[in-house]
XYZ file of C-alpha atoms in Angstrom:
726
model
C -18.664 -13.382 -6.617
C -19.550 -10.109 -9.019
C -19.672 -10.245 -12.932
C -18.316 -6.853 -12.573
C -14.964 -7.491 -9.974
C -14.726 -10.921 -11.980
C -13.645 -8.737 -15.127
C -11.764 -6.190 -12.667
C -10.108 -9.021 -12.076
C -9.069 -10.189 -15.792
C -7.780 -6.625 -16.960
C -6.820 -3.668 -16.093
C -8.874 -0.282 -15.982
C -8.137 2.898 -15.989
C -10.190 5.583 -15.468
C -9.418 8.936 -16.175
C -6.339 8.938 -17.433
C -5.541 13.247 -18.404
C -1.894 12.405 -18.482
C -0.508 14.958 -21.076
C -2.985 15.570 -23.705
C -5.159 12.625 -22.902
C -8.502 13.914 -22.783
C -9.668 12.051 -19.555
C -10.254 8.727 -21.440
C -11.347 5.068 -19.581
C -10.463 1.795 -21.502
C -10.328 -1.572 -19.929
C -7.106 -4.108 -21.366
C -7.346 -7.438 -20.335
C -4.422 -9.310 -18.437
C -1.745 -11.621 -19.888
C -3.239 -10.490 -23.027
C -0.868 -8.524 -26.049
C -2.423 -5.225 -26.366
C -1.572 -2.768 -29.234
C -2.212 0.859 -29.200
C -1.738 2.530 -31.865
C -2.813 5.929 -33.481
C -1.025 9.334 -35.710
C 1.721 10.562 -34.182
C 1.759 12.751 -31.337
C -2.000 11.388 -30.323
C -1.534 10.382 -27.080
C -0.051 6.435 -27.355
C 2.940 6.816 -25.343
C 1.569 9.074 -22.952
C -1.031 5.957 -21.812
C 1.394 3.211 -22.541
C 4.528 5.182 -20.827
C 3.508 7.440 -18.871
C 0.675 6.339 -17.163
C 0.678 2.615 -17.238
C 4.785 2.084 -16.773
C 4.866 4.722 -14.536
C 1.674 4.045 -12.047
C 3.279 0.710 -12.356
C 6.656 1.386 -11.133
C 5.617 3.210 -8.474
C 3.569 1.317 -6.959
C 6.759 -1.347 -6.664
C 8.802 0.835 -6.111
C 6.470 1.698 -3.059
C 6.316 -1.057 -1.715
C 10.432 -1.797 -1.331
C 11.838 -0.756 1.893
C 13.232 3.019 2.611
C 16.741 1.507 2.156
C 16.042 -0.093 -0.702
C 13.874 3.242 -2.843
C 16.534 5.091 -2.651
C 18.707 3.605 -5.076
C 15.893 3.355 -7.348
C 14.330 5.587 -10.323
C 10.945 7.281 -8.125
C 8.416 7.906 -10.574
C 5.822 10.803 -10.394
C 2.700 9.936 -9.507
C 0.248 9.782 -13.410
C -2.338 12.542 -13.157
C -5.107 9.467 -13.647
C -7.912 8.923 -11.005
C -7.939 5.225 -10.634
C -6.180 2.323 -11.716
C -7.252 -1.375 -11.037
C -5.358 -4.398 -11.293
C -1.819 -2.838 -12.116
C 1.141 -5.156 -12.105
C 4.917 -4.392 -11.894
C 5.844 -2.398 -15.304
C 9.157 -3.120 -17.506
C 9.703 -0.759 -20.333
C 11.555 -0.999 -23.572
C 12.558 1.417 -25.144
C 13.510 1.920 -28.618
C 16.986 3.832 -27.643
C 20.237 2.849 -26.687
C 21.129 4.167 -22.985
C 23.825 2.415 -22.177
C 27.804 3.881 -22.169
C 29.868 2.016 -19.925
C 32.554 1.290 -22.698
C 32.647 -2.773 -20.787
C 29.121 -3.453 -21.593
C 28.457 -5.966 -24.180
C 26.091 -8.557 -25.908
C 27.196 -11.547 -23.584
C 27.132 -9.546 -20.396
C 23.689 -7.640 -21.066
C 21.573 -10.822 -22.282
C 23.588 -12.382 -19.061
C 25.447 -15.012 -21.221
C 28.546 -14.054 -19.905
C 28.021 -14.552 -16.598
C 26.541 -18.182 -17.482
C 30.083 -18.770 -20.004
C 31.572 -17.528 -16.478
C 30.495 -21.103 -14.918
C 30.633 -22.870 -18.107
C 34.811 -22.336 -18.040
C 35.006 -22.459 -14.717
C 33.084 -25.654 -13.634
C 33.713 -27.785 -17.058
C 36.421 -26.634 -18.949
C 39.570 -27.285 -19.759
C 42.834 -26.357 -19.564
C 45.356 -26.311 -22.091
C 49.433 -25.465 -21.493
C 49.911 -22.674 -23.993
C 52.937 -24.042 -24.363
C 53.196 -27.200 -25.140
C 49.252 -28.304 -26.061
C 48.728 -30.456 -23.056
C 45.722 -30.649 -21.068
C 46.586 -29.704 -17.432
C 44.874 -31.540 -14.312
C 45.144 -31.989 -10.855
C 46.189 -35.722 -9.853
C 44.756 -37.825 -7.528
C 46.554 -41.215 -5.877
C 43.545 -43.469 -7.672
C 43.427 -41.474 -11.515
C 47.374 -41.580 -11.523
C 47.443 -44.878 -10.389
C 45.146 -45.598 -12.694
C 47.097 -43.970 -15.289
C 50.123 -46.014 -14.403
C 48.747 -49.913 -14.795
C 47.522 -48.637 -18.569
C 51.123 -46.781 -19.559
C 52.863 -49.752 -18.203
C 52.576 -53.159 -19.421
C 52.936 -55.937 -16.961
C 55.404 -56.773 -15.007
C 57.600 -53.271 -15.571
C 59.025 -53.162 -12.366
C 59.760 -48.681 -10.923
C 60.290 -46.743 -8.514
C 58.176 -44.217 -6.867
C 59.677 -41.410 -5.744
C 58.221 -37.563 -3.935
C 61.176 -34.615 -4.848
C 62.285 -32.401 -2.302
C 60.591 -29.730 -2.865
C 61.880 -26.645 -4.359
C 61.933 -24.222 -1.130
C 63.271 -26.677 1.514
C 66.383 -27.718 -1.510
C 66.846 -23.540 -1.490
C 67.124 -23.004 1.870
C 69.678 -25.813 2.298
C 72.034 -24.428 0.478
C 71.651 -20.915 1.543
C 72.594 -22.584 4.795
C 75.410 -24.004 3.998
C 76.795 -21.378 2.029
C 76.609 -18.973 5.076
C 80.171 -19.284 6.338
C 81.251 -23.167 6.360
C 84.248 -24.198 4.968
C 83.444 -26.421 1.368
C 84.569 -29.842 2.460
C 82.113 -29.470 5.886
C 78.924 -31.379 5.424
C 76.493 -28.151 6.547
C 74.343 -28.723 10.710
C 71.239 -28.317 8.503
C 71.480 -30.506 5.476
C 72.156 -33.016 8.659
C 69.676 -32.573 10.330
C 67.031 -32.571 7.350
C 68.603 -36.043 6.882
C 68.367 -37.146 10.026
C 64.540 -35.930 9.753
C 64.399 -38.027 6.516
C 66.191 -41.218 7.950
C 63.590 -41.040 11.445
C 60.409 -40.847 9.133
C 61.378 -44.484 7.870
C 62.988 -43.145 4.483
C 66.394 -44.823 3.988
C 67.025 -44.096 0.561
C 67.299 -41.571 -2.180
C 67.758 -41.012 -5.607
C 69.469 -38.908 -8.114
C 70.961 -38.778 -11.410
C 69.747 -42.610 -11.896
C 72.137 -43.381 -9.078
C 69.547 -44.584 -5.694
C 71.911 -43.956 -2.592
C 71.789 -46.082 0.772
C 71.140 -43.766 4.486
C 72.073 -45.357 7.154
C 73.778 -42.163 8.622
C 74.153 -38.423 7.301
C 77.405 -38.835 5.445
C 76.182 -41.713 3.428
C 75.037 -38.581 0.911
C 77.526 -37.065 -0.778
C 76.381 -33.729 -1.938
C 75.855 -30.692 -0.103
C 72.580 -29.978 -1.990
C 68.795 -31.583 -3.212
C 69.177 -30.937 -6.862
C 66.924 -32.994 -8.632
C 67.328 -34.947 -5.633
C 64.271 -37.477 -4.819
C 63.134 -39.693 -2.195
C 62.473 -43.036 -2.846
C 58.551 -44.319 -1.356
C 57.981 -47.958 -2.863
C 59.556 -50.033 -5.459
C 56.843 -52.316 -7.499
C 56.725 -54.329 -11.058
C 52.705 -54.224 -12.828
C 49.828 -56.397 -11.361
C 46.290 -56.324 -11.405
C 46.658 -57.253 -8.121
C 49.431 -54.342 -6.661
C 46.561 -51.205 -6.947
C 45.706 -51.139 -3.283
C 49.298 -50.369 -2.745
C 49.654 -48.857 -5.524
C 47.450 -45.952 -4.368
C 48.420 -46.063 -0.709
C 52.676 -45.420 -1.413
C 50.905 -42.283 -4.199
C 49.234 -40.892 -1.373
C 52.304 -40.843 0.427
C 54.230 -39.281 -2.344
C 51.412 -36.095 -2.511
C 51.578 -35.814 1.202
C 55.071 -35.102 1.822
C 56.165 -33.885 -1.845
C 52.972 -32.987 -3.683
C 53.415 -34.769 -6.443
C 55.358 -38.135 -7.311
C 58.008 -39.510 -10.570
C 57.845 -42.733 -11.671
C 61.007 -43.900 -12.626
C 61.256 -47.619 -14.104
C 64.017 -49.392 -15.040
C 64.312 -48.811 -18.374
C 64.536 -44.669 -17.284
C 60.845 -44.443 -18.259
C 59.290 -41.345 -16.445
C 56.344 -40.669 -15.582
C 55.178 -36.993 -13.690
C 51.778 -36.633 -11.425
C 51.023 -33.097 -9.412
C 48.329 -32.814 -6.361
C 48.724 -29.379 -7.770
C 47.280 -27.559 -11.098
C 50.550 -27.558 -12.521
C 51.727 -28.979 -16.129
C 52.917 -32.391 -15.931
C 55.566 -31.436 -18.846
C 56.684 -28.795 -18.572
C 56.033 -27.530 -14.912
C 54.182 -24.164 -15.489
C 52.096 -23.492 -13.560
C 48.438 -22.239 -13.470
C 45.160 -20.609 -11.576
C 42.570 -22.954 -11.195
C 39.692 -22.072 -12.674
C 37.242 -19.716 -11.070
C 34.750 -17.609 -12.364
C 36.010 -14.242 -11.182
C 39.139 -15.771 -13.225
C 37.385 -15.122 -16.768
C 35.644 -11.664 -15.476
C 37.534 -8.881 -17.723
C 35.356 -6.109 -15.082
C 37.696 -8.198 -11.724
C 41.066 -7.632 -11.415
C 41.735 -11.230 -11.104
C 40.605 -11.492 -14.686
C 41.027 -8.936 -16.227
C 44.952 -8.406 -18.861
C 46.642 -6.642 -16.893
C 47.704 -4.238 -19.764
C 44.645 -3.382 -21.051
C 43.071 -3.296 -17.498
C 40.216 -5.649 -19.345
C 39.655 -3.366 -21.989
C 40.771 -4.850 -25.011
C 42.952 -1.346 -26.078
C 45.671 0.567 -25.296
C 45.852 4.184 -26.448
C 49.690 4.401 -28.463
C 49.937 4.305 -32.577
C 46.802 3.893 -34.466
C 48.350 1.995 -37.993
C 44.290 2.867 -39.084
C 45.324 6.334 -39.136
C 48.468 6.206 -40.275
C 47.280 4.005 -43.101
C 43.806 5.466 -43.670
C 42.910 3.970 -47.057
C 44.695 0.932 -47.968
C 43.194 0.435 -51.360
C 46.232 2.751 -52.518
C 49.345 1.937 -53.274
C 52.732 2.096 -51.387
C 53.935 4.051 -54.544
C 50.987 6.377 -54.593
C 50.718 7.327 -50.870
C 49.509 5.154 -48.920
C 51.633 5.652 -45.854
C 49.686 9.328 -44.822
C 52.679 10.848 -42.388
C 55.298 9.356 -45.751
C 53.508 11.997 -47.531
C 54.738 14.859 -45.289
C 57.291 16.937 -47.226
C 59.358 16.988 -43.819
C 59.060 12.919 -44.228
C 60.029 12.530 -47.831
C 62.853 9.934 -46.877
C 61.621 7.801 -44.829
C 59.467 7.329 -48.392
C 62.407 6.920 -50.439
C 63.892 4.008 -47.778
C 60.328 2.467 -47.342
C 60.406 1.793 -51.239
C 64.597 0.778 -51.080
C 62.821 -1.499 -48.755
C 60.183 -2.795 -50.858
C 62.555 -3.278 -53.528
C 64.505 -5.328 -51.742
C 62.105 -6.882 -50.489
C 59.976 -8.159 -54.087
C 56.878 -5.763 -52.168
C 55.237 -4.736 -54.968
C 54.285 -0.600 -54.901
C 52.180 -0.258 -57.499
C 49.632 -2.204 -55.833
C 46.707 -1.329 -53.408
C 48.095 -1.721 -49.616
C 45.037 -4.113 -48.624
C 45.958 -6.515 -51.767
C 49.683 -7.078 -50.194
C 50.021 -10.910 -48.215
C 49.451 -10.493 -44.359
C 53.531 -11.166 -44.117
C 53.796 -8.424 -46.280
C 51.976 -6.002 -44.247
C 52.994 -7.271 -40.923
C 56.758 -6.373 -42.193
C 55.815 -2.751 -43.635
C 54.512 -1.830 -40.540
C 56.275 -3.439 -37.158
C 60.352 -4.356 -39.469
C 62.175 -5.955 -40.728
C 66.156 -6.776 -41.713
C 67.242 -3.736 -42.880
C 64.005 -1.788 -42.149
C 62.937 -0.640 -38.884
C 59.042 -0.581 -39.386
C 56.641 2.079 -38.892
C 56.899 0.589 -35.267
C 59.884 2.032 -35.290
C 60.021 4.962 -36.909
C 57.503 6.481 -34.072
C 59.540 4.460 -31.516
C 62.537 7.180 -33.185
C 60.127 9.734 -33.334
C 58.657 9.706 -29.767
C 62.288 10.151 -28.151
C 61.942 13.485 -30.103
C 59.030 14.442 -28.082
C 60.331 16.704 -26.252
C 59.924 19.077 -29.357
C 56.382 20.403 -29.792
C 55.457 20.197 -33.537
C 56.405 16.186 -32.853
C 54.162 16.098 -29.881
C 51.584 17.620 -32.297
C 52.434 15.244 -35.254
C 52.324 12.352 -33.125
C 48.898 12.786 -31.297
C 47.504 12.401 -35.387
C 48.460 9.118 -35.035
C 47.194 8.581 -31.551
C 43.989 5.832 -30.826
C 43.207 3.131 -29.126
C 44.093 0.146 -31.017
C 44.049 -3.682 -30.103
C 45.851 -4.294 -26.755
C 49.532 -5.745 -27.943
C 49.126 -8.582 -25.199
C 45.839 -10.034 -24.616
C 45.162 -9.344 -28.568
C 41.657 -7.746 -27.493
C 40.729 -10.788 -25.669
C 40.371 -8.611 -22.462
C 41.009 -11.177 -20.391
C 44.240 -12.401 -18.833
C 46.545 -15.583 -19.565
C 45.436 -18.078 -17.189
C 41.943 -17.157 -18.638
C 42.407 -17.618 -21.530
C 44.181 -20.926 -21.196
C 40.918 -22.447 -20.851
C 39.064 -24.160 -23.471
C 36.261 -25.819 -24.303
C 34.948 -27.671 -27.303
C 38.415 -26.857 -28.540
C 37.477 -23.104 -27.948
C 38.498 -20.389 -25.092
C 36.101 -17.839 -24.136
C 37.336 -14.894 -25.661
C 37.302 -17.382 -29.309
C 33.696 -17.777 -28.512
C 32.127 -14.487 -27.030
C 34.404 -13.336 -30.899
C 31.499 -15.375 -33.019
C 28.447 -14.620 -34.271
C 25.035 -14.975 -32.060
C 24.202 -17.781 -35.400
C 27.598 -19.437 -35.124
C 28.046 -19.633 -30.945
C 24.249 -20.693 -31.204
C 25.312 -23.819 -33.824
C 28.737 -24.277 -31.565
C 26.461 -24.827 -28.310
C 23.411 -27.179 -29.811
C 26.711 -29.270 -31.288
C 28.995 -29.070 -27.983
C 29.482 -32.683 -27.321
C 31.050 -33.200 -23.216
C 32.104 -36.174 -21.817
C 29.917 -37.531 -19.281
C 31.678 -36.067 -16.088
C 31.577 -32.742 -18.146
C 28.234 -33.416 -19.144
C 26.250 -33.709 -15.617
C 28.538 -30.813 -14.889
C 27.370 -27.997 -17.420
C 23.950 -29.553 -18.953
C 21.716 -26.744 -16.668
C 24.393 -23.564 -17.610
C 24.264 -25.376 -21.729
C 20.450 -25.422 -21.796
C 20.820 -21.835 -19.528
C 22.914 -20.236 -22.781
C 21.224 -21.945 -25.414
C 18.174 -20.755 -24.568
C 19.421 -16.968 -24.484
C 21.375 -17.407 -28.050
C 17.646 -18.694 -29.253
C 15.979 -15.698 -28.434
C 18.311 -13.564 -29.982
C 18.425 -15.967 -33.204
C 15.107 -14.583 -33.158
C 14.184 -11.378 -32.852
C 17.017 -11.085 -35.942
C 20.038 -10.613 -34.370
C 21.900 -13.143 -35.086
C 24.599 -10.951 -36.893
C 25.759 -9.282 -33.849
C 29.242 -11.165 -31.431
C 28.512 -11.561 -28.571
C 31.401 -9.214 -27.881
C 29.833 -6.348 -29.972
C 29.781 -3.084 -27.367
C 26.998 -1.814 -25.705
C 27.630 1.919 -26.107
C 27.735 0.725 -29.876
C 24.580 -0.784 -30.762
C 21.079 1.074 -32.629
C 18.212 1.998 -30.498
C 16.123 -1.241 -32.278
C 19.001 -3.067 -31.484
C 19.565 -2.681 -28.108
C 15.378 -2.649 -27.427
C 15.751 -6.302 -28.524
C 18.112 -6.992 -26.543
C 16.380 -5.914 -24.114
C 13.278 -7.943 -25.122
C 15.100 -10.804 -25.307
C 16.960 -10.520 -21.977
C 13.634 -9.987 -20.344
C 11.899 -13.326 -22.373
C 15.044 -15.293 -20.787
C 14.849 -14.444 -17.084
C 11.689 -16.277 -17.225
C 9.401 -13.427 -15.272
C 5.639 -13.705 -14.616
C 2.908 -11.737 -13.993
C 4.834 -8.577 -14.950
C 3.118 -6.000 -17.716
C 5.877 -5.378 -20.591
C 5.586 -1.925 -22.560
C 7.589 -2.102 -25.280
C 7.852 1.448 -28.249
C 7.658 0.329 -31.553
C 9.716 -2.596 -31.433
C 9.141 -2.909 -35.580
C 11.626 -0.559 -36.413
C 14.212 -0.929 -38.558
C 13.365 -4.282 -39.172
C 12.898 -6.278 -42.055
C 9.388 -8.238 -42.975
C 11.546 -11.281 -42.844
C 13.120 -10.663 -39.413
C 8.846 -8.949 -38.065
C 7.526 -13.106 -37.570
C 10.002 -13.995 -34.871
C 9.659 -10.335 -33.406
C 6.033 -10.943 -33.356
C 6.532 -14.960 -31.761
C 8.833 -13.793 -28.661
C 5.856 -10.786 -27.668
C 3.856 -14.310 -28.136
C 6.628 -16.132 -26.041
C 6.289 -13.165 -23.530
C 2.409 -13.429 -23.226
C 1.829 -17.218 -22.690
C 3.944 -17.484 -20.049
C 1.585 -15.299 -18.100
C 2.319 -11.572 -18.749
C 0.901 -8.322 -19.956
C 2.021 -6.703 -23.046
C 1.418 -3.350 -24.162
C 2.910 -2.415 -27.767
C 3.104 1.129 -29.071
C 3.171 0.076 -32.722
C 1.791 1.361 -36.022
C 3.168 -1.992 -38.188
C -0.011 -3.905 -39.379
C 1.693 -7.603 -39.005
C 1.998 -6.606 -35.060
C -1.327 -5.312 -34.867
C -3.348 -8.244 -36.882
C -1.375 -10.521 -34.121
C -2.584 -8.255 -31.286
C -5.012 -10.081 -28.742
C -6.262 -6.320 -28.445
C -6.658 -3.298 -30.018
C -6.583 0.244 -29.039
C -6.659 3.459 -31.244
C -5.886 6.698 -29.169
C -6.747 10.011 -31.612
C -8.301 11.456 -34.020
C -5.144 13.168 -34.915
C -2.158 14.895 -32.980
C -1.624 17.351 -29.978
C -4.354 19.258 -29.116
C -6.771 17.218 -31.719
C -6.303 13.870 -30.390
C -6.036 12.213 -26.668
C -9.186 10.433 -27.214
C -10.350 6.988 -27.482
C -10.945 6.200 -30.784
C -11.539 2.322 -30.229
C -11.094 -0.951 -28.034
C -11.637 -4.022 -29.314
C -10.312 -6.728 -32.301
C -8.241 -6.017 -35.116
C -11.469 -7.516 -37.412
C -13.324 -5.207 -35.366
C -10.887 -1.926 -36.253
C -11.812 -2.918 -39.688
C -15.593 -1.973 -39.709
C -14.729 1.564 -37.377
C -15.565 4.735 -39.401
C -14.258 7.266 -36.668
C -9.991 5.789 -37.211
C -7.942 7.146 -39.394
C -6.074 3.995 -38.501
C -8.741 2.079 -39.689
C -9.629 3.771 -43.063
C -6.186 3.270 -44.363
C -6.279 -0.760 -43.380
C -9.192 -0.434 -45.145
C -7.644 1.077 -47.929
C -10.194 4.140 -47.742
C -7.047 6.336 -47.422
C -3.722 5.373 -49.245
C -0.213 7.221 -49.527
C -0.598 8.919 -53.537
C 2.596 6.828 -55.196
C 3.886 9.435 -58.206
C 2.938 8.402 -61.672
C 6.605 10.290 -63.348
C 9.434 10.374 -61.413
C 11.403 12.852 -61.571
C 15.101 12.757 -64.357
C 17.942 11.294 -62.755
C 20.924 14.640 -63.901
C 23.184 14.599 -61.109
C 24.730 11.408 -59.197
C 27.804 10.398 -56.544
C 28.933 7.265 -57.069
C 30.636 5.023 -54.440
C 33.315 2.649 -55.690
C 34.824 -0.635 -53.967
C 33.288 -0.275 -50.330
C 34.920 -3.038 -47.637
C 33.744 -2.611 -44.535
C 32.796 -4.698 -42.229
C 30.502 -7.042 -44.210
C 31.326 -5.321 -47.335
C 31.908 -7.229 -50.483
C 33.703 -4.382 -52.592
C 30.627 -2.889 -53.195
C 30.178 0.152 -56.614
C 26.702 1.692 -55.894
C 25.616 5.266 -57.405
C 23.510 7.874 -55.992
C 21.059 10.263 -57.378
C 21.143 13.869 -55.993
C 18.235 15.717 -55.885
C 16.294 12.040 -55.022
C 14.513 10.401 -52.008
C 16.812 6.883 -52.324
C 15.831 4.512 -50.112
C 18.630 1.885 -48.746
C 16.987 -1.336 -47.663
C 17.512 -4.831 -46.831
C 18.095 -7.780 -43.761
C 19.056 -6.858 -40.697
C 23.354 -6.762 -40.688
C 23.444 -6.867 -43.973
C 25.687 -3.605 -44.170
C 23.163 -0.428 -44.907
C 24.256 1.018 -41.861
C 27.220 1.104 -42.949
C 27.535 1.737 -45.900
C 25.340 5.520 -45.467
C 28.021 6.309 -42.228
C 31.233 4.360 -42.446
C 31.282 4.967 -46.154
C 29.602 7.353 -47.131
C 28.809 10.129 -44.082
C 32.411 9.791 -42.604
C 33.461 9.986 -46.190
C 32.370 12.776 -47.728
C 33.139 14.321 -43.685
C 36.557 13.302 -43.939
C 37.371 14.563 -47.475
C 35.845 18.432 -47.036
C 38.462 18.335 -43.799
C 35.367 18.061 -40.868
C 36.343 14.227 -39.724
C 38.860 13.072 -37.966
C 37.591 9.686 -36.510
C 37.985 5.954 -38.564
C 36.388 6.841 -41.574
C 35.216 3.022 -43.940
C 37.773 0.824 -46.673
C 36.272 2.411 -49.775
C 38.714 3.238 -52.669
C 36.386 6.494 -54.346
C 33.195 8.522 -53.582
C 33.396 9.824 -57.728
C 30.834 13.097 -57.323
C 31.611 14.202 -54.193
C 32.396 17.818 -55.328
C 29.018 18.601 -55.291
C 27.904 18.277 -51.673
C 27.727 21.301 -49.747
C 27.369 19.919 -46.687
C 26.651 16.569 -45.272
C 24.171 15.901 -42.440
C 23.291 13.032 -39.857
C 20.093 12.613 -38.877
C 20.353 9.404 -36.114
C 18.388 8.346 -33.188
C 20.851 10.286 -30.723
C 18.563 13.163 -28.782
C 18.525 16.261 -30.445
C 18.706 18.805 -27.381
C 20.675 18.155 -23.886
C 20.229 20.394 -22.429
C 16.626 21.297 -20.241
C 16.358 24.564 -21.862
C 16.436 23.399 -25.153
C 12.963 23.042 -27.054
C 11.509 22.383 -30.902
C 11.484 26.201 -31.267
C 15.220 26.656 -29.930
C 16.950 23.979 -31.895
C 15.378 25.405 -35.510
C 16.769 28.981 -34.476
C 12.893 29.769 -34.710
C 13.421 31.258 -31.564
C 16.131 34.055 -32.518
C 12.643 35.480 -34.884
C 10.370 35.144 -31.849
C 12.773 37.539 -29.894
C 13.535 39.817 -32.560
C 10.155 40.115 -33.097
C 9.157 41.227 -29.612
C 12.235 43.614 -29.176
C 11.322 45.693 -32.628
C 7.946 46.461 -30.660
C 7.276 49.877 -28.693
C 7.301 48.506 -25.216
C 10.731 46.738 -25.206
C 12.259 49.522 -27.026
C 10.624 52.175 -24.237
C 12.422 49.116 -22.041
C 15.518 49.250 -23.758
C 14.927 45.378 -24.192
């Protein structure tokens, strides 16, 4: 084999790439290595990485599938390139969150939820929600062991099985159809004869043994609390086999066994999934039982969403930092509802509820009384139920609509699963409780989880996969998220890192991963862990192409490709290809000039003086702990901190939403805060996030910034346009 052919096998060779502004470039990218593609914004990095390499890798993979499979997959156009050699199936991980499914969560996206469903169905313990005891199916062998362990040697006992409830009901029903009260029904006689023919000659009822020589010996016309005697034994080591045989008979005939000792002690066993203490019947755990996407497992009230449409008490009490006396209950501030405010204050005085402190500072039980009612007070719930009876009036319907929203499901308490699924525990936690944990807490929980030998053998591989995936999420800096966090609420960077952790967990090899600036939004503390994840993906046999500007990531790369020199028409050229140390020596690369320090971003020697500012007082939303912060106006202000520290909560949920609400331009949820002082100095507040700015194919940057209006007016003012009446 020639050296040239050997090189082709070790590299992805791109020849004559002309996608978008790329100027017929040719580049060789080493396989199974980490390559960073850098350059100024608009130079053509994404055109090479996504629109050329990813597009061709995906296109070839899809073309290799059957015609039937291809119809379900996205078809990509062939990129404008002469030749690509050595391309493999490609996966793109972009800086955006495209998830719209309201059921999708962090746990489902990372496949952790699938493993949790299997774990709970195979190794979970069902706990009776009435008596708190374990529910399990008994076998003759396990029942015999428990009997011999529970009863002391020499104890005499009866082995009984109950006459099945449905048989007893049928006989009673037949006995009451036109029969004289003193005449035993023929169906009851037939049943007794059947028992006698099977060899059962004794019945046990109410502590009394009834000998059956003939049907007439049974003095009753029903079989309530009546049992059939199978055997009589005294506890000793020699009786185990006979005990097992008798229990097998009881399970076969009555699906359960009752052990009654001579001192009236009773033990119950069942071959069904039934609580032996209170008789509650449960579903046997199956993976489908733990799926909120399945009617079998989802809460029937909220259909697995965790919330229902009803009175939203966050809208009723929009600012809990206000006292009851000052109008914390928003609907009671309306003049037409002044009577309700008087009733509330009267009730508060009788119940010793302080009306001068913030509502949020009231004890939980007092808040519950205010909302759900108490003796002499129907509560906010009762107030809205009263209004529901008047909603045939238009103004009442309009009023109710202002306080209607998605609220936590009253049946499952937002846990999305039916009661049977919530009764199954592992380590004393149900599946919804684990999903409500942060990733860091869940990681610690499963690392410390201890199971008995039998369950450990079943759960060993499942726990391994769960721990691996949780570790990957911790490593990419997402340990602050909960497993139940809705995927649609994630930022673009969080969604990208979740996709990265998911792909690492899948252990794919021989794949090209194309990533779009994964370090955006990361604190330097988390950046090192991200690089470790990228290196792990590379080390198991994958090729990574990372579009990136971060110096730390470039230093960790095996290969650097610099596209430039400038943006747009002045870009699209291959400026540099090689190692990072060699890049630093490049005189042509603009990136190298900044890395060497030849070009720098100048820091002003003097700063503008702060004349005006706004102040956020007492911000308490999510993890913010009563934060008070002053923000100068007319300045560039940077809010920083580690991932999950509360930056977005402060800016988006408190500052932006709070000012919009004050201006009457916001109807959604507003983060908790006491006050935004100085907000009257703000003319407008605009949120610039990672959402796409245009949603129509006709939109472009010129139309978006309204410049096209001036262009149209200029053309319309020409003589040629006027002559044609344009």
